[in-house]
């Protein structure tokens, strides 16, 4: 590889919003045959909104007050919804985020849990009878969270996040280039499948705990695949480092951008096939 052609390649890429950290990354991108994408904030816009709430006003008040302590996009959606509904927020005595599961808080002597089925199971909360509604939300691509107050089921809240307009086209282009496309998410299987279908992705790895994302990338590499990982979150950073090429979404967290080899400006997914095409063109010129 001549330094000049690499410089021309990275320069061309930069003009379109693809920032390579170094020339060697442009060369390595050429070998990629599998692209793994995080769901929330990468395939979706990362701006979830509450679509459904089942529960009374007191439950919403405790739920929203508890979520005020969380930095998760799901929490932002719940807090905004409560504000729109004129809910008064209460002081939180104790707050704990449980990555991959949800949150736990104490408010006014009440114990509050918000999160997925696994969180409820871990706390022996009986959620029999609420499953049907949960499945209905998830089948529609919504993320549904259960609420328990003082050890009892107390409500369900569903949130939806829309896919980026150009996601289906970007996925289509990758597939046409013979590249395998995989979605990786901490969200549940059913929601993940619904979103994947909208984006045109047929391989889904769901319910992955934050610390397991890098492990999943390693497993694909062990099958001989050359993997590019695309992500935006703090959770994605170890997987971005582990992958042969890490691609950060420019609108994502600083941590992800630092961990990655490439940053795509504005989170435009069409820049992923574009980056691979530029690397191919550059290597062709060299040979
Ligand atoms: P993702 O990869 O989609 O960002 P996470 O690992 O962050 O997923 O979260 C996985 C699941 O944990 C969520 O789908 C949700 O059910 C639950 N969860 C995480 N954070 C919260 C929160 N602040 N409130 C309620 N539930 C949460
Ligand atoms: Mg994300």
Coordinates of C-alpha atoms and ligand atoms in Angstrom, one line a residue:
X1 CA 0.0 0.0 0.0
X2 CA 1.4 3.3 -1.0
X3 CA 1.1 6.1 1.6
X4 CA -0.1 8.5 -1.1
X5 CA -3.1 6.3 -2.2
X6 CA -4.1 5.8 1.4
X7 CA -4.0 9.5 2.0
X8 CA -6.1 10.1 -1.1
X9 CA -8.6 7.5 0.2
X10 CA -8.9 8.8 3.7
X11 CA -9.2 12.3 2.3
X12 CA -12.0 11.3 0.0
X13 CA -13.7 9.5 2.9
X14 CA -13.4 12.6 5.1
X15 CA -15.1 14.8 2.5
X16 CA -18.2 12.6 2.7
X17 CA -18.2 12.4 6.5
X18 CA -16.3 9.2 7.2
X19 CA -13.4 9.9 9.6
X20 CA -10.7 7.2 9.7
X21 CA -8.4 7.5 12.7
X22 CA -5.5 6.3 10.5
X23 CA -4.5 4.9 7.1
X24 CA -4.2 1.4 8.5
X25 CA -7.9 1.3 9.3
X26 CA -8.7 2.1 5.7
X27 CA -6.7 -0.9 4.6
X28 CA -8.3 -3.2 7.2
X29 CA -11.8 -2.1 6.2
X30 CA -11.2 -3.8 2.9
X31 CA -11.3 -7.2 4.6
X32 CA -14.7 -6.7 6.3
X33 CA -17.3 -9.4 5.4
X34 CA -19.6 -9.0 8.4
X35 CA -21.2 -5.8 9.8
X36 CA -22.7 -5.9 13.3
X37 CA -25.0 -3.1 14.3
X38 CA -26.3 -2.0 17.7
X39 CA -30.0 -1.3 17.7
X40 CA -30.8 1.7 19.8
X41 CA -29.2 4.9 18.5
X42 CA -27.5 3.1 15.7
X43 CA -30.3 1.6 13.6
X44 CA -33.0 3.6 15.4
X45 CA -32.9 7.3 15.9
X46 CA -32.4 6.8 19.6
X47 CA -35.2 9.2 20.6
X48 CA -37.8 6.8 22.1
X49 CA -41.3 8.1 23.0
X50 CA -43.9 6.6 25.3
X51 CA -46.7 5.1 23.3
X52 CA -48.7 3.3 26.1
X53 CA -49.0 3.4 29.8
X54 CA -51.0 1.0 31.9
X55 CA -51.3 2.1 35.6
X56 CA -52.6 4.8 37.8
X57 CA -51.2 8.3 38.4
X58 CA -49.4 7.4 41.6
X59 CA -47.5 4.7 39.7
X60 CA -46.6 7.2 37.0
X61 CA -45.3 9.6 39.6
X62 CA -43.1 7.0 41.3
X63 CA -42.0 5.6 38.0
X64 CA -41.0 8.9 36.5
X65 CA -39.3 10.2 39.7
X66 CA -37.2 7.1 39.8
X67 CA -36.3 7.3 36.1
X68 CA -35.1 10.9 36.6
X69 CA -31.9 9.4 38.0
X70 CA -31.2 7.3 34.9
X71 CA -29.3 8.4 31.9
X72 CA -30.8 5.7 29.6
X73 CA -32.7 7.0 26.6
X74 CA -35.7 4.9 27.8
X75 CA -35.7 7.0 31.0
X76 CA -35.7 10.3 29.1
X77 CA -38.8 9.2 27.3
X78 CA -40.6 8.3 30.5
X79 CA -39.6 11.6 32.2
X80 CA -40.8 13.6 29.2
X81 CA -44.1 11.7 29.2
X82 CA -44.7 12.5 32.9
X83 CA -43.9 16.2 32.4
X84 CA -46.4 16.3 29.5
X85 CA -48.9 14.9 31.9
X86 CA -48.2 17.5 34.6
X87 CA -46.8 15.0 37.1
X88 CA -45.0 16.4 40.1
X89 CA -41.6 14.7 40.7
X90 CA -40.7 13.3 44.1
X91 CA -37.3 13.2 45.8
X92 CA -35.5 9.9 45.4
X93 CA -33.8 8.5 48.4
X94 CA -31.9 5.7 46.8
X95 CA -31.3 5.0 43.1
X96 CA -29.5 2.1 41.3
X97 CA -29.2 1.4 37.6
X98 CA -28.9 -2.3 36.8
X99 CA -27.5 -2.4 33.2
X100 CA -29.3 -4.7 31.0
X101 CA -32.2 -5.1 33.4
X102 CA -33.6 -1.7 34.6
X103 CA -33.5 0.4 37.7
X104 CA -34.3 0.2 41.4
X105 CA -35.2 3.2 43.7
X106 CA -36.6 4.2 47.0
X107 CA -39.1 7.1 47.2
X108 CA -41.1 8.1 50.2
X109 CA -40.6 4.7 51.8
X110 CA -41.7 2.9 48.7
X111 CA -39.5 0.4 46.8
X112 CA -39.7 0.8 43.0
X113 CA -38.5 -1.5 40.3
X114 CA -38.7 -0.7 36.6
X115 CA -37.4 -2.9 33.9
X116 CA -37.7 -6.1 31.9
X117 CA -39.0 -9.6 32.8
X118 CA -35.6 -10.7 34.0
X119 CA -35.5 -7.9 36.6
X120 CA -39.0 -8.9 37.8
X121 CA -38.0 -12.5 38.0
X122 CA -34.8 -11.7 39.9
X123 CA -37.0 -10.0 42.6
X124 CA -39.7 -12.7 42.6
X125 CA -42.4 -10.2 41.3
X126 CA -45.4 -12.1 40.0
X127 CA -46.1 -10.9 36.5
X128 CA -48.5 -13.7 35.4
X129 CA -51.4 -12.2 33.6
X130 CA -49.5 -9.3 32.1
X131 CA -47.6 -11.3 29.6
X132 CA -50.1 -11.0 26.8
X133 CA -50.0 -7.2 26.7
X134 CA -46.2 -7.3 26.8
X135 CA -46.0 -9.6 23.8
X136 CA -48.4 -7.4 21.9
X137 CA -46.2 -4.3 22.5
X138 CA -43.1 -6.2 21.6
X139 CA -44.5 -7.6 18.4
X140 CA -45.1 -4.0 17.3
X141 CA -41.4 -3.2 17.9
X142 CA -42.0 -1.4 21.2
X143 CA -39.8 -1.8 24.3
X144 CA -42.2 -2.6 27.2
X145 CA -41.1 -2.2 30.8
X146 CA -42.8 -3.5 33.9
X147 CA -43.2 -1.5 37.1
X148 CA -43.3 -3.0 40.6
X149 CA -44.0 -1.1 43.7
X150 CA -43.3 -2.6 47.1
X151 CA -43.0 -6.1 45.6
X152 CA -46.2 -6.0 43.6
X153 CA -46.8 -5.5 39.8
X154 CA -48.1 -2.0 39.4
X155 CA -48.0 -1.2 35.7
X156 CA -46.5 -1.4 32.3
X157 CA -45.0 1.3 30.1
X158 CA -44.2 0.9 26.4
X159 CA -41.8 3.0 24.4
X160 CA -41.1 3.1 20.7
X161 CA -38.1 4.3 18.7
X162 CA -38.3 4.6 14.9
X163 CA -35.6 3.4 12.6
X164 CA -33.5 5.9 10.6
X165 CA -35.0 6.6 7.2
X166 CA -31.9 5.5 5.3
X167 CA -31.4 2.3 7.4
X168 CA -33.1 -0.1 4.9
X169 CA -31.1 1.3 1.9
X170 CA -27.8 1.1 3.8
X171 CA -28.5 -2.6 4.8
X172 CA -29.5 -3.4 1.3
X173 CA -26.3 -2.0 -0.1
X174 CA -24.2 -4.0 2.4
X175 CA -26.1 -7.2 1.4
X176 CA -25.5 -6.5 -2.3
X177 CA -21.8 -6.3 -1.6
X178 CA -22.0 -9.8 -0.1
X179 CA -21.6 -8.6 3.4
X180 CA -23.4 -10.4 6.3
X181 CA -25.5 -8.0 8.5
X182 CA -26.2 -8.7 12.1
X183 CA -28.2 -6.8 14.8
X184 CA -26.9 -6.9 18.4
X185 CA -29.0 -5.5 21.2
X186 CA -29.8 -5.7 24.9
X187 CA -33.5 -5.4 24.1
X188 CA -35.7 -8.4 24.1
X189 CA -36.0 -10.9 21.1
X190 CA -39.4 -9.9 19.9
X191 CA -38.8 -6.1 19.8
X192 CA -35.4 -6.7 18.2
X193 CA -37.0 -9.0 15.5
X194 CA -39.7 -6.4 14.7
X195 CA -37.1 -3.6 14.3
X196 CA -34.8 -5.9 12.3
X197 CA -37.6 -6.7 9.9
X198 CA -38.2 -3.0 9.3
X199 CA -34.5 -2.5 8.5
X200 CA -34.2 -5.6 6.4
X201 CA -31.9 -7.5 8.7
X202 CA -32.4 -11.2 9.2
X203 CA -29.8 -12.1 11.8
X204 CA -30.5 -10.9 15.3
X205 CA -28.7 -11.4 18.6
X206 CA -30.9 -10.1 21.3
X207 CA -31.0 -9.9 25.1
X208 CA -27.3 -9.4 25.2
X209 CA -26.0 -7.9 28.5
X210 CA -23.8 -4.8 28.1
X211 CA -20.7 -6.8 29.2
X212 CA -21.5 -9.6 26.7
X213 CA -21.4 -7.5 23.5
X214 CA -17.7 -7.9 23.0
X215 CA -18.0 -11.6 23.6
X216 CA -20.5 -11.9 20.8
X217 CA -18.2 -10.2 18.4
X218 CA -15.4 -12.6 19.4
X219 CA -17.7 -15.6 18.7
X220 CA -18.3 -14.3 15.1
X221 CA -14.5 -13.8 14.7
X222 CA -13.9 -17.3 15.9
X223 CA -16.1 -18.5 12.9
X224 CA -13.5 -16.8 10.7
X225 CA -15.5 -13.6 10.0
X226 CA -13.9 -10.2 9.7
X227 CA -16.2 -8.0 11.7
X228 CA -17.0 -4.3 11.7
X229 CA -19.0 -3.3 14.8
X230 CA -21.2 -0.2 14.6
X231 CA -22.4 1.4 17.8
X232 CA -23.1 4.6 19.7
X233 CA -23.2 3.8 23.4
X234 CA -20.9 3.5 26.3
X235 CA -22.1 -0.2 26.3
X236 CA -20.7 -0.6 22.8
X237 CA -17.2 0.5 23.5
X238 CA -15.6 -2.9 24.4
X239 CA -17.2 -4.4 21.3
X240 CA -15.9 -1.6 19.1
X241 CA -12.4 -2.3 20.4
X242 CA -12.7 -6.0 19.9
X243 CA -14.0 -5.9 16.3
X244 CA -11.6 -5.8 13.4
X245 CA -13.0 -2.4 12.7
X246 CA -15.0 -0.3 15.2
X247 CA -17.4 2.3 13.7
X248 CA -18.8 5.0 16.0
X249 CA -22.0 7.0 15.3
X250 CA -21.0 10.6 15.3
X251 CA -24.1 11.5 17.3
X252 CA -23.2 9.0 19.9
X253 CA -21.2 9.1 23.1
X254 CA -17.6 10.3 23.4
X255 CA -16.6 6.9 24.8
X256 CA -17.8 5.1 21.7
X257 CA -16.0 7.6 19.4
X258 CA -12.8 7.2 21.3
X259 CA -13.0 3.4 21.1
X260 CA -13.7 3.3 17.4
X261 CA -11.4 3.3 14.3
X262 CA -13.9 5.2 12.2
X263 CA -16.5 7.8 13.0
X264 CA -19.4 8.4 10.7
X265 CA -20.7 12.0 11.0
X266 CA -24.4 12.6 11.7
X267 CA -25.0 8.9 12.2
X268 CA -25.7 8.4 8.5
X269 CA -25.8 4.6 8.0
X270 CA -25.2 5.0 4.2
X271 CA -21.7 6.0 5.1
X272 CA -21.0 2.4 6.2
X273 CA -21.3 0.8 2.7
X274 CA -19.6 3.9 1.4
X275 CA -16.6 3.5 3.7
X276 CA -16.2 -0.2 2.6
X277 CA -16.5 0.9 -1.1
X278 CA -13.8 3.6 -0.7
X279 CA -11.4 1.0 1.0
X280 CA -12.0 -1.4 -1.9
X281 CA -11.3 1.4 -4.5
X282 CA -8.1 2.4 -2.6
X283 CA -6.8 -1.1 -2.4
X284 CA -7.6 -1.7 -6.1
X285 CA -5.5 1.3 -7.0
X286 CA -2.6 0.1 -4.9
X287 CA -2.5 -3.4 -6.5
Ligands
LIG1 P1 -29.9 -1.5 24.5 O1 -28.8 -2.3 23.9 O2 -31.1 -1.6 23.6 O3 -29.5 0.0 24.7 P2 -29.7 -2.0 27.4 O4 -28.8 -3.1 27.7 O5 -29.3 -0.6 27.7 O6 -30.3 -2.1 25.9 O7 -31.1 -2.3 28.2 C1 -31.7 -3.6 28.1 C2 -33.1 -3.5 28.7 O8 -33.0 -3.2 30.1 C3 -34.0 -2.5 28.2 O9 -34.7 -3.0 27.0 C4 -35.0 -2.3 29.3 O10 -36.0 -3.4 29.4 C5 -34.1 -2.4 30.6 N1 -33.7 -1.1 31.0 C6 -32.5 -0.5 30.9 N2 -32.4 0.7 31.4 C7 -33.7 1.0 31.9 C8 -34.3 2.1 32.6 N3 -33.6 3.2 32.9 N4 -35.6 1.9 32.9 C9 -36.2 0.8 32.6 N5 -35.7 -0.3 32.0 C10 -34.5 -0.2 31.6
LIG2 MG1 -27.1 2.1 21.3

